[in-house]
């Protein structure tokens, strides 16, 4: 009897020793199964934190708020800490909205976002990237599990990501996304994460998030798309097209037709200095912002002053291996309904990509709305050009 008792005692001691050596700890496979179970429950969550971007000349910090409901409704708020500017992305039963409340600007379109693309601040995106990467690397760090996995984002510069998960809840604590040289380009620090969060009935509604803004009806993007083929050389003339809306794309009416019968003044460098246009530009503080990056074998063709409705704007055209145009305008407060499209995370702001053969990427930064339109520029190059406008001062 004593021998049996002694054997049991030895076995228990060995079990304790092995557990102390780590044999009782969870491995990556079991954690992945738990993670898969968590996201399959489709429960709500709410999170907040900060995001630091090192993709430009200077680091940019944003305050991030994320909310998700089991109805697959989303609300993401991104606030630029330095500029005190907030942009909100909503998904509800009416579609997807990109809101800029301080400008009273709204884009509405139909999209599968974010199911069709990852976002570094969304729990589902992080969990799915861990589950999908069979070559995932795993370690622990105090109270966190750490996974090193492939990054799957629209920005091709983002190659890999390290994700810290709370050991008890599997909630994300931190994310670092790096390029192929292991330079950290994006870092998200979650300061709060709550599963099974409760929301007001109208929490995901556009009206609540815009606050005291009156919705206006404008042409749809499908009616007013823009491509370089639509704009032959204008000889430096000022262009006014009544078919253009301040938040839609450019119409199929050519620049030459739009200018028919109007008096214009040719100037140096192809830039029109017609008094009325110049005055409007000055009043609206419109400067010409040129991207610091261009695809190889692409050069600037010309710059043209124009008007979109009552708003002064500039049209920059580029040609070469790829051809595209960039419209810049500081529009009045308006809303627009777009054709089916996708959200594009530009880091410093959220863009909307619409069109198929003729694509238009629209985004707002510092009160200026940009619309990059093309028939042949690849989407990844469109993103690079768009990101290269950040930090560029108006000329």
mmCIF file of C-alpha atoms in Angstrom:
data_model
loop_
_atom_site.group_PDB
_atom_site.id
_atom_site.type_symbol
_atom_site.label_atom_id
_atom_site.label_comp_id
_atom_site.label_asym_id
_atom_site.label_seq_id
_atom_site.Cartn_x
_atom_site.Cartn_y
_atom_site.Cartn_z
ATOM 1 C CA UNK A 1 0.000 0.000 0.000
ATOM 2 C CA UNK A 2 2.846 2.308 0.893
ATOM 3 C CA UNK A 3 4.496 1.480 -2.459
ATOM 4 C CA UNK A 4 1.356 2.486 -4.369
ATOM 5 C CA UNK A 5 1.125 5.733 -2.437
ATOM 6 C CA UNK A 6 4.771 6.468 -3.164
ATOM 7 C CA UNK A 7 4.288 5.833 -6.918
ATOM 8 C CA UNK A 8 1.284 8.158 -7.027
ATOM 9 C CA UNK A 9 3.261 10.849 -5.238
ATOM 10 C CA UNK A 10 6.125 10.515 -7.750
ATOM 11 C CA UNK A 11 3.744 10.763 -10.715
ATOM 12 C CA UNK A 12 2.139 13.891 -9.284
ATOM 13 C CA UNK A 13 5.526 15.481 -8.717
ATOM 14 C CA UNK A 14 6.586 14.715 -12.285
ATOM 15 C CA UNK A 15 3.356 16.245 -13.578
ATOM 16 C CA UNK A 16 4.022 19.426 -11.625
ATOM 17 C CA UNK A 17 7.605 19.573 -12.898
ATOM 18 C CA UNK A 18 6.521 19.097 -16.509
ATOM 19 C CA UNK A 19 3.854 21.773 -16.140
ATOM 20 C CA UNK A 20 6.446 24.126 -14.697
ATOM 21 C CA UNK A 21 8.676 23.449 -17.682
ATOM 22 C CA UNK A 22 5.915 24.545 -20.033
ATOM 23 C CA UNK A 23 4.388 21.221 -21.030
ATOM 24 C CA UNK A 24 1.033 22.384 -19.655
ATOM 25 C CA UNK A 25 0.988 25.589 -21.741
ATOM 26 C CA UNK A 26 -1.170 26.004 -24.823
ATOM 27 C CA UNK A 27 0.473 25.639 -28.179
ATOM 28 C CA UNK A 28 -0.241 27.689 -31.301
ATOM 29 C CA UNK A 29 -2.660 25.125 -32.703
ATOM 30 C CA UNK A 30 -4.945 25.126 -29.671
ATOM 31 C CA UNK A 31 -4.929 28.925 -29.511
ATOM 32 C CA UNK A 32 -5.871 29.118 -33.188
ATOM 33 C CA UNK A 33 -8.814 26.795 -32.531
ATOM 34 C CA UNK A 34 -9.941 28.991 -29.645
ATOM 35 C CA UNK A 35 -9.580 32.068 -31.844
ATOM 36 C CA UNK A 36 -11.650 30.480 -34.583
ATOM 37 C CA UNK A 37 -14.344 29.724 -32.024
ATOM 38 C CA UNK A 38 -14.370 33.327 -30.786
ATOM 39 C CA UNK A 39 -14.911 34.868 -34.224
ATOM 40 C CA UNK A 40 -17.472 32.220 -35.214
ATOM 41 C CA UNK A 41 -19.717 33.350 -32.363
ATOM 42 C CA UNK A 42 -20.170 36.687 -34.193
ATOM 43 C CA UNK A 43 -20.570 38.587 -30.924
ATOM 44 C CA UNK A 44 -20.293 42.347 -30.658
ATOM 45 C CA UNK A 45 -17.189 44.219 -29.562
ATOM 46 C CA UNK A 46 -15.964 47.740 -28.998
ATOM 47 C CA UNK A 47 -12.362 48.905 -28.985
ATOM 48 C CA UNK A 48 -10.271 52.048 -28.792
ATOM 49 C CA UNK A 49 -6.610 52.892 -29.079
ATOM 50 C CA UNK A 50 -4.018 54.667 -31.156
ATOM 51 C CA UNK A 51 -2.500 54.042 -34.581
ATOM 52 C CA UNK A 52 0.904 55.361 -35.624
ATOM 53 C CA UNK A 53 1.778 55.491 -39.316
ATOM 54 C CA UNK A 54 5.390 55.650 -40.489
ATOM 55 C CA UNK A 55 4.524 55.585 -44.189
ATOM 56 C CA UNK A 56 5.134 59.299 -44.852
ATOM 57 C CA UNK A 57 7.850 61.840 -44.215
ATOM 58 C CA UNK A 58 6.752 62.271 -40.598
ATOM 59 C CA UNK A 59 4.996 59.809 -38.259
ATOM 60 C CA UNK A 60 1.255 60.403 -38.041
ATOM 61 C CA UNK A 61 -0.783 59.414 -34.982
ATOM 62 C CA UNK A 62 -4.507 58.670 -35.030
ATOM 63 C CA UNK A 63 -7.019 57.878 -32.319
ATOM 64 C CA UNK A 64 -9.023 54.817 -33.368
ATOM 65 C CA UNK A 65 -12.468 53.699 -32.234
ATOM 66 C CA UNK A 66 -13.998 50.470 -33.540
ATOM 67 C CA UNK A 67 -17.493 49.063 -32.966
ATOM 68 C CA UNK A 68 -19.041 45.883 -34.365
ATOM 69 C CA UNK A 69 -22.504 44.383 -33.891
ATOM 70 C CA UNK A 70 -23.746 40.850 -34.695
ATOM 71 C CA UNK A 71 -25.773 42.385 -37.550
ATOM 72 C CA UNK A 72 -22.400 42.855 -39.282
ATOM 73 C CA UNK A 73 -22.668 46.589 -38.707
ATOM 74 C CA UNK A 74 -19.400 48.480 -38.291
ATOM 75 C CA UNK A 75 -18.377 51.903 -37.079
ATOM 76 C CA UNK A 76 -14.736 52.985 -37.340
ATOM 77 C CA UNK A 77 -13.659 56.450 -36.247
ATOM 78 C CA UNK A 78 -10.193 57.746 -37.152
ATOM 79 C CA UNK A 79 -9.105 61.050 -35.616
ATOM 80 C CA UNK A 80 -5.852 62.716 -36.622
ATOM 81 C CA UNK A 81 -4.325 63.681 -33.285
ATOM 82 C CA UNK A 82 -2.399 66.618 -34.759
ATOM 83 C CA UNK A 83 -5.107 68.070 -36.998
ATOM 84 C CA UNK A 84 -8.138 67.210 -34.814
ATOM 85 C CA UNK A 85 -9.938 65.889 -37.899
ATOM 86 C CA UNK A 86 -12.209 62.854 -37.683
ATOM 87 C CA UNK A 87 -13.317 60.488 -40.433
ATOM 88 C CA UNK A 88 -15.944 57.804 -39.852
ATOM 89 C CA UNK A 89 -16.657 54.616 -41.762
ATOM 90 C CA UNK A 90 -20.085 53.059 -41.239
ATOM 91 C CA UNK A 91 -21.660 49.873 -42.449
ATOM 92 C CA UNK A 92 -25.364 49.350 -41.800
ATOM 93 C CA UNK A 93 -28.459 48.037 -43.560
ATOM 94 C CA UNK A 94 -28.334 50.955 -46.042
ATOM 95 C CA UNK A 95 -24.823 50.312 -47.283
ATOM 96 C CA UNK A 96 -21.348 51.634 -46.513
ATOM 97 C CA UNK A 97 -20.700 55.276 -45.659
ATOM 98 C CA UNK A 98 -17.506 57.299 -45.493
ATOM 99 C CA UNK A 99 -18.242 60.433 -43.460
ATOM 100 C CA UNK A 100 -16.214 63.571 -42.843
ATOM 101 C CA UNK A 101 -18.424 65.278 -40.240
ATOM 102 C CA UNK A 102 -16.523 68.575 -39.888
ATOM 103 C CA UNK A 103 -16.916 69.109 -43.651
ATOM 104 C CA UNK A 104 -20.466 67.685 -43.603
ATOM 105 C CA UNK A 105 -19.378 65.357 -46.387
ATOM 106 C CA UNK A 106 -20.792 61.884 -46.995
ATOM 107 C CA UNK A 107 -20.083 59.114 -49.487
ATOM 108 C CA UNK A 108 -22.518 56.231 -49.666
ATOM 109 C CA UNK A 109 -21.983 53.098 -51.760
ATOM 110 C CA UNK A 110 -22.602 49.382 -51.912
ATOM 111 C CA UNK A 111 -19.716 47.138 -50.939
ATOM 112 C CA UNK A 112 -18.807 43.872 -49.224
ATOM 113 C CA UNK A 113 -16.406 45.822 -47.014
ATOM 114 C CA UNK A 114 -14.801 44.743 -44.802
ATOM 115 C CA UNK A 115 -15.471 41.097 -45.680
ATOM 116 C CA UNK A 116 -13.477 41.409 -48.909
ATOM 117 C CA UNK A 117 -10.387 43.063 -47.425
ATOM 118 C CA UNK A 118 -8.469 43.293 -44.183
ATOM 119 C CA UNK A 119 -8.115 46.255 -41.842
ATOM 120 C CA UNK A 120 -5.380 46.392 -39.235
ATOM 121 C CA UNK A 121 -7.721 47.703 -36.503
ATOM 122 C CA UNK A 122 -10.489 45.088 -36.994
ATOM 123 C CA UNK A 123 -10.470 42.002 -34.745
ATOM 124 C CA UNK A 124 -11.883 39.779 -37.505
ATOM 125 C CA UNK A 125 -9.099 40.754 -39.909
ATOM 126 C CA UNK A 126 -6.378 40.025 -37.356
ATOM 127 C CA UNK A 127 -7.912 36.713 -36.264
ATOM 128 C CA UNK A 128 -8.433 35.501 -39.834
ATOM 129 C CA UNK A 129 -4.842 36.354 -40.795
ATOM 130 C CA UNK A 130 -3.581 34.217 -37.892
ATOM 131 C CA UNK A 131 -5.883 31.329 -38.767
ATOM 132 C CA UNK A 132 -5.072 31.437 -42.489
ATOM 133 C CA UNK A 133 -1.267 31.502 -42.221
ATOM 134 C CA UNK A 134 -0.112 27.879 -41.885
ATOM 135 C CA UNK A 135 3.481 29.113 -41.566
ATOM 136 C CA UNK A 136 2.642 31.343 -38.608
ATOM 137 C CA UNK A 137 5.331 31.967 -35.999
ATOM 138 C CA UNK A 138 4.334 31.858 -32.353
ATOM 139 C CA UNK A 139 5.768 32.972 -29.033
ATOM 140 C CA UNK A 140 4.622 34.459 -25.729
ATOM 141 C CA UNK A 141 5.299 37.808 -24.099
ATOM 142 C CA UNK A 142 4.257 38.107 -20.443
ATOM 143 C CA UNK A 143 0.441 38.116 -20.531
ATOM 144 C CA UNK A 144 0.170 37.925 -24.331
ATOM 145 C CA UNK A 145 0.365 35.392 -27.126
ATOM 146 C CA UNK A 146 2.360 36.775 -30.043
ATOM 147 C CA UNK A 147 1.804 35.666 -33.642
ATOM 148 C CA UNK A 148 4.004 36.660 -36.579
ATOM 149 C CA UNK A 149 2.009 36.135 -39.791
ATOM 150 C CA UNK A 150 1.707 37.341 -43.362
ATOM 151 C CA UNK A 151 -0.064 40.673 -43.845
ATOM 152 C CA UNK A 152 -2.915 40.760 -46.338
ATOM 153 C CA UNK A 153 -3.703 44.413 -47.017
ATOM 154 C CA UNK A 154 -4.219 46.557 -50.105
ATOM 155 C CA UNK A 155 -0.967 48.380 -49.501
ATOM 156 C CA UNK A 156 1.674 46.062 -50.952
ATOM 157 C CA UNK A 157 4.354 47.681 -48.787
ATOM 158 C CA UNK A 158 2.837 45.901 -45.787
ATOM 159 C CA UNK A 159 4.438 42.464 -45.795
ATOM 160 C CA UNK A 160 4.181 40.921 -42.312
ATOM 161 C CA UNK A 161 2.518 41.660 -38.999
ATOM 162 C CA UNK A 162 3.055 40.784 -35.359
ATOM 163 C CA UNK A 163 -0.135 40.504 -33.331
ATOM 164 C CA UNK A 164 -0.285 40.461 -29.523
ATOM 165 C CA UNK A 165 -3.389 38.735 -28.062
ATOM 166 C CA UNK A 166 -4.503 38.809 -24.440
ATOM 167 C CA UNK A 167 -3.920 35.329 -22.973
ATOM 168 C CA UNK A 168 -7.199 35.312 -21.065
ATOM 169 C CA UNK A 169 -9.625 36.779 -23.610
ATOM 170 C CA UNK A 170 -7.726 36.601 -26.961
ATOM 171 C CA UNK A 171 -8.538 40.289 -27.483
ATOM 172 C CA UNK A 172 -5.883 42.152 -29.509
ATOM 173 C CA UNK A 173 -3.452 44.251 -27.484
ATOM 174 C CA UNK A 174 -1.022 45.464 -30.140
ATOM 175 C CA UNK A 175 -0.277 45.112 -33.863
ATOM 176 C CA UNK A 176 2.919 45.948 -35.755
ATOM 177 C CA UNK A 177 2.869 45.776 -39.547
ATOM 178 C CA UNK A 178 6.221 45.791 -41.339
ATOM 179 C CA UNK A 179 7.641 45.954 -44.835
ATOM 180 C CA UNK A 180 9.970 43.355 -46.369
ATOM 181 C CA UNK A 181 12.916 45.029 -44.611
ATOM 182 C CA UNK A 182 11.213 44.622 -41.216
ATOM 183 C CA UNK A 183 10.610 48.340 -40.861
ATOM 184 C CA UNK A 184 7.447 48.920 -38.803
ATOM 185 C CA UNK A 185 5.152 51.058 -40.969
ATOM 186 C CA UNK A 186 1.940 50.752 -38.955
ATOM 187 C CA UNK A 187 1.492 50.210 -35.231
ATOM 188 C CA UNK A 188 -1.833 49.903 -33.415
ATOM 189 C CA UNK A 189 -2.031 49.931 -29.620
ATOM 190 C CA UNK A 190 -5.393 48.908 -28.188
ATOM 191 C CA UNK A 191 -6.001 50.612 -24.852
ATOM 192 C CA UNK A 192 -9.479 49.139 -24.431
ATOM 193 C CA UNK A 193 -11.251 46.127 -25.917
ATOM 194 C CA UNK A 194 -14.668 44.897 -24.781
ATOM 195 C CA UNK A 195 -16.476 41.831 -26.072
ATOM 196 C CA UNK A 196 -20.307 41.697 -25.957
ATOM 197 C CA UNK A 197 -20.597 45.494 -26.006
ATOM 198 C CA UNK A 198 -24.028 47.143 -26.003
ATOM 199 C CA UNK A 199 -24.968 49.928 -28.451
ATOM 200 C CA UNK A 200 -27.810 52.409 -28.786
ATOM 201 C CA UNK A 201 -30.348 51.603 -31.493
ATOM 202 C CA UNK A 202 -29.115 54.412 -33.778
ATOM 203 C CA UNK A 203 -25.403 54.001 -33.025
ATOM 204 C CA UNK A 204 -24.587 52.826 -36.571
ATOM 205 C CA UNK A 205 -26.887 55.292 -38.371
ATOM 206 C CA UNK A 206 -25.488 57.977 -40.619
ATOM 207 C CA UNK A 207 -27.686 60.787 -39.267
ATOM 208 C CA UNK A 208 -26.450 60.359 -35.718
ATOM 209 C CA UNK A 209 -22.815 60.349 -36.812
ATOM 210 C CA UNK A 210 -23.141 63.423 -38.996
ATOM 211 C CA UNK A 211 -25.152 65.425 -36.392
ATOM 212 C CA UNK A 212 -27.406 68.216 -37.645
ATOM 213 C CA UNK A 213 -26.455 67.702 -41.269
ATOM 214 C CA UNK A 214 -29.133 67.907 -43.984
ATOM 215 C CA UNK A 215 -28.765 65.223 -46.656
ATOM 216 C CA UNK A 216 -28.685 66.559 -50.224
ATOM 217 C CA UNK A 217 -29.339 64.711 -53.450
ATOM 218 C CA UNK A 218 -26.568 64.726 -56.045
ATOM 219 C CA UNK A 219 -25.783 62.766 -59.210
ATOM 220 C CA UNK A 220 -24.418 59.278 -58.650
ATOM 221 C CA UNK A 221 -20.825 58.391 -59.415
ATOM 222 C CA UNK A 222 -22.116 55.930 -62.004
ATOM 223 C CA UNK A 223 -23.475 58.886 -63.984
ATOM 224 C CA UNK A 224 -20.290 60.938 -63.831
ATOM 225 C CA UNK A 225 -17.100 58.896 -64.180
ATOM 226 C CA UNK A 226 -13.806 60.354 -65.379
ATOM 227 C CA UNK A 227 -10.941 58.980 -67.440
ATOM 228 C CA UNK A 228 -8.060 60.487 -69.339
ATOM 229 C CA UNK A 229 -9.721 59.481 -72.574
ATOM 230 C CA UNK A 230 -12.472 61.957 -71.690
ATOM 231 C CA UNK A 231 -10.032 64.863 -71.561
ATOM 232 C CA UNK A 232 -8.001 65.778 -74.645
ATOM 233 C CA UNK A 233 -5.412 68.522 -74.272
ATOM 234 C CA UNK A 234 -7.054 71.832 -73.400
ATOM 235 C CA UNK A 235 -4.199 74.112 -74.244
ATOM 236 C CA UNK A 236 -4.155 75.623 -70.762
ATOM 237 C CA UNK A 237 -7.784 76.764 -70.927
ATOM 238 C CA UNK A 238 -10.018 77.114 -67.895
ATOM 239 C CA UNK A 239 -12.681 74.391 -67.982
ATOM 240 C CA UNK A 240 -16.224 74.627 -66.634
ATOM 241 C CA UNK A 241 -18.490 71.595 -66.935
ATOM 242 C CA UNK A 242 -21.996 71.969 -65.537
ATOM 243 C CA UNK A 243 -22.364 68.194 -65.522
ATOM 244 C CA UNK A 244 -19.730 67.886 -62.791
ATOM 245 C CA UNK A 245 -20.743 67.578 -59.156
ATOM 246 C CA UNK A 246 -18.386 68.559 -56.385
ATOM 247 C CA UNK A 247 -18.404 65.068 -54.976
ATOM 248 C CA UNK A 248 -19.126 63.002 -58.064
ATOM 249 C CA UNK A 249 -16.706 62.095 -60.827
ATOM 250 C CA UNK A 250 -16.124 63.971 -64.052
ATOM 251 C CA UNK A 251 -18.677 63.610 -66.840
ATOM 252 C CA UNK A 252 -18.043 62.115 -70.253
ATOM 253 C CA UNK A 253 -18.284 65.555 -71.792
ATOM 254 C CA UNK A 254 -14.798 66.404 -73.018
ATOM 255 C CA UNK A 255 -12.875 69.325 -71.669
ATOM 256 C CA UNK A 256 -12.918 70.940 -75.089
ATOM 257 C CA UNK A 257 -16.710 70.675 -75.398
ATOM 258 C CA UNK A 258 -17.193 72.031 -71.917
ATOM 259 C CA UNK A 259 -15.106 75.071 -72.762
ATOM 260 C CA UNK A 260 -16.882 75.777 -76.073
ATOM 261 C CA UNK A 261 -17.850 79.415 -76.382
ATOM 262 C CA UNK A 262 -15.995 80.498 -73.243
ATOM 263 C CA UNK A 263 -13.136 82.949 -73.162
ATOM 264 C CA UNK A 264 -9.876 81.737 -71.618
ATOM 265 C CA UNK A 265 -6.374 83.077 -71.185
ATOM 266 C CA UNK A 266 -3.345 80.931 -71.999
ATOM 267 C CA UNK A 267 -0.576 81.231 -69.435
ATOM 268 C CA UNK A 268 2.824 79.846 -68.624
ATOM 269 C CA UNK A 269 3.148 76.155 -67.702
ATOM 270 C CA UNK A 270 -0.370 75.483 -68.939
ATOM 271 C CA UNK A 271 -1.877 76.955 -65.732
ATOM 272 C CA UNK A 272 -4.851 79.276 -66.311
ATOM 273 C CA UNK A 273 -4.905 82.563 -64.416
ATOM 274 C CA UNK A 274 -8.341 83.739 -65.506
ATOM 275 C CA UNK A 275 -9.330 86.354 -62.941
ATOM 276 C CA UNK A 276 -12.558 84.741 -61.810
ATOM 277 C CA UNK A 277 -10.942 81.332 -61.419
ATOM 278 C CA UNK A 278 -7.897 82.760 -59.660
ATOM 279 C CA UNK A 279 -10.096 84.716 -57.293
ATOM 280 C CA UNK A 280 -12.148 81.651 -56.509
ATOM 281 C CA UNK A 281 -8.988 79.648 -55.975
ATOM 282 C CA UNK A 282 -7.618 82.242 -53.606
ATOM 283 C CA UNK A 283 -10.890 82.452 -51.708
ATOM 284 C CA UNK A 284 -11.002 78.694 -51.289
ATOM 285 C CA UNK A 285 -7.244 78.433 -50.515
ATOM 286 C CA UNK A 286 -6.812 75.979 -53.386
ATOM 287 C CA UNK A 287 -3.177 75.108 -53.925
ATOM 288 C CA UNK A 288 -1.893 72.618 -56.437
ATOM 289 C CA UNK A 289 -0.796 69.499 -54.597
ATOM 290 C CA UNK A 290 1.417 67.246 -56.692
ATOM 291 C CA UNK A 291 2.152 63.667 -55.581
ATOM 292 C CA UNK A 292 5.756 63.018 -54.592
ATOM 293 C CA UNK A 293 5.605 59.627 -56.335
ATOM 294 C CA UNK A 294 4.847 58.754 -59.955
ATOM 295 C CA UNK A 295 5.001 55.323 -61.600
ATOM 296 C CA UNK A 296 8.038 54.679 -63.763
ATOM 297 C CA UNK A 297 7.865 56.202 -67.254
ATOM 298 C CA UNK A 298 4.986 58.501 -66.290
ATOM 299 C CA UNK A 299 5.285 62.293 -66.505
ATOM 300 C CA UNK A 300 3.024 65.244 -65.847
ATOM 301 C CA UNK A 301 1.329 66.445 -69.012
ATOM 302 C CA UNK A 302 -0.395 69.654 -67.911
ATOM 303 C CA UNK A 303 -2.347 71.468 -65.204
ATOM 304 C CA UNK A 304 -5.685 73.138 -65.903
ATOM 305 C CA UNK A 305 -7.893 75.351 -63.761
ATOM 306 C CA UNK A 306 -11.541 74.342 -63.855
ATOM 307 C CA UNK A 307 -14.780 74.540 -61.903
ATOM 308 C CA UNK A 308 -16.891 71.747 -60.483
ATOM 309 C CA UNK A 309 -20.304 73.311 -60.105
ATOM 310 C CA UNK A 310 -19.571 76.461 -58.087
ATOM 311 C CA UNK A 311 -16.265 75.182 -56.741
ATOM 312 C CA UNK A 312 -12.843 76.115 -58.064
ATOM 313 C CA UNK A 313 -10.737 73.077 -58.920
ATOM 314 C CA UNK A 314 -7.567 72.031 -60.701
ATOM 315 C CA UNK A 315 -7.039 69.153 -63.112
ATOM 316 C CA UNK A 316 -3.596 67.526 -63.318
ATOM 317 C CA UNK A 317 -3.031 65.052 -66.149
ATOM 318 C CA UNK A 318 -0.268 62.473 -66.399
ATOM 319 C CA UNK A 319 0.778 60.364 -69.368
ATOM 320 C CA UNK A 320 3.272 57.686 -70.327
ATOM 321 C CA UNK A 321 3.265 54.007 -69.489
ATOM 322 C CA UNK A 322 0.026 54.735 -67.605
ATOM 323 C CA UNK A 323 -2.397 57.587 -68.063
ATOM 324 C CA UNK A 324 -4.423 59.184 -65.317
ATOM 325 C CA UNK A 325 -5.851 62.463 -64.074
ATOM 326 C CA UNK A 326 -5.999 64.007 -60.615
ATOM 327 C CA UNK A 327 -8.718 66.516 -59.731
ATOM 328 C CA UNK A 328 -8.372 68.637 -56.586
ATOM 329 C CA UNK A 329 -11.241 70.676 -55.175
ATOM 330 C CA UNK A 330 -12.308 72.172 -51.858
ATOM 331 C CA UNK A 331 -16.029 71.440 -52.161
ATOM 332 C CA UNK A 332 -19.046 72.730 -50.318
ATOM 333 C CA UNK A 333 -20.780 70.411 -47.854
ATOM 334 C CA UNK A 334 -22.537 67.754 -49.938
ATOM 335 C CA UNK A 335 -23.359 64.083 -50.064
ATOM 336 C CA UNK A 336 -23.109 61.675 -52.945
ATOM 337 C CA UNK A 337 -24.286 58.167 -53.744
ATOM 338 C CA UNK A 338 -21.715 56.066 -55.531
ATOM 339 C CA UNK A 339 -21.842 52.964 -57.662
ATOM 340 C CA UNK A 340 -20.572 49.696 -56.139
ATOM 341 C CA UNK A 341 -17.070 50.191 -54.827
ATOM 342 C CA UNK A 342 -14.554 49.422 -52.139
ATOM 343 C CA UNK A 343 -12.960 51.230 -49.244
ATOM 344 C CA UNK A 344 -9.243 51.863 -49.654
ATOM 345 C CA UNK A 345 -7.186 52.457 -46.532
ATOM 346 C CA UNK A 346 -4.635 55.112 -47.439
ATOM 347 C CA UNK A 347 -3.272 55.273 -43.925
ATOM 348 C CA UNK A 348 -3.755 59.000 -43.385
ATOM 349 C CA UNK A 349 -7.354 58.850 -44.626
ATOM 350 C CA UNK A 350 -9.996 56.533 -46.086
ATOM 351 C CA UNK A 351 -10.576 56.459 -49.849
ATOM 352 C CA UNK A 352 -13.382 55.093 -51.997
ATOM 353 C CA UNK A 353 -12.533 53.139 -55.162
ATOM 354 C CA UNK A 354 -15.289 52.886 -57.771
ATOM 355 C CA UNK A 355 -15.545 51.703 -61.349
ATOM 356 C CA UNK A 356 -14.182 48.691 -63.167
ATOM 357 C CA UNK A 357 -12.581 49.447 -66.518
ATOM 358 C CA UNK A 358 -12.593 53.148 -65.667
ATOM 359 C CA UNK A 359 -11.597 53.475 -62.009
ATOM 360 C CA UNK A 360 -11.823 56.489 -59.723
ATOM 361 C CA UNK A 361 -10.220 56.737 -56.285
ATOM 362 C CA UNK A 362 -11.719 59.519 -54.169
ATOM 363 C CA UNK A 363 -10.376 60.755 -50.841
ATOM 364 C CA UNK A 364 -10.366 63.888 -48.654
ATOM 365 C CA UNK A 365 -7.427 65.381 -46.775
ATOM 366 C CA UNK A 366 -7.123 68.777 -45.076
ATOM 367 C CA UNK A 367 -10.425 69.876 -46.579
ATOM 368 C CA UNK A 368 -9.340 69.120 -50.151
ATOM 369 C CA UNK A 369 -11.110 66.397 -52.116
ATOM 370 C CA UNK A 370 -8.972 64.398 -54.537
ATOM 371 C CA UNK A 371 -10.218 62.241 -57.393
ATOM 372 C CA UNK A 372 -7.682 60.109 -59.220
ATOM 373 C CA UNK A 373 -9.175 58.593 -62.373
ATOM 374 C CA UNK A 374 -7.670 56.185 -64.883
ATOM 375 C CA UNK A 375 -8.351 53.496 -67.420
ATOM 376 C CA UNK A 376 -5.052 51.624 -67.103
ATOM 377 C CA UNK A 377 -3.250 52.475 -63.838
ATOM 378 C CA UNK A 378 -3.219 49.390 -61.546
ATOM 379 C CA UNK A 379 -4.967 49.763 -58.195
ATOM 380 C CA UNK A 380 -1.760 49.318 -56.197
ATOM 381 C CA UNK A 381 -0.187 52.178 -58.175
ATOM 382 C CA UNK A 382 -3.271 54.328 -57.620
ATOM 383 C CA UNK A 383 -2.817 53.793 -53.882
ATOM 384 C CA UNK A 384 0.871 54.748 -54.060
ATOM 385 C CA UNK A 385 0.088 57.965 -55.930
ATOM 386 C CA UNK A 386 -2.720 58.821 -53.512
ATOM 387 C CA UNK A 387 -0.515 58.212 -50.476
ATOM 388 C CA UNK A 388 2.174 60.405 -52.054
ATOM 389 C CA UNK A 389 -0.104 63.471 -51.789
ATOM 390 C CA UNK A 390 0.066 63.371 -47.971
ATOM 391 C CA UNK A 391 2.369 65.997 -46.533
ATOM 392 C CA UNK A 392 2.694 67.856 -49.839
ATOM 393 C CA UNK A 393 2.034 71.586 -49.575
ATOM 394 C CA UNK A 394 -0.098 73.386 -52.150
ATOM 395 C CA UNK A 395 1.887 75.356 -54.723
#
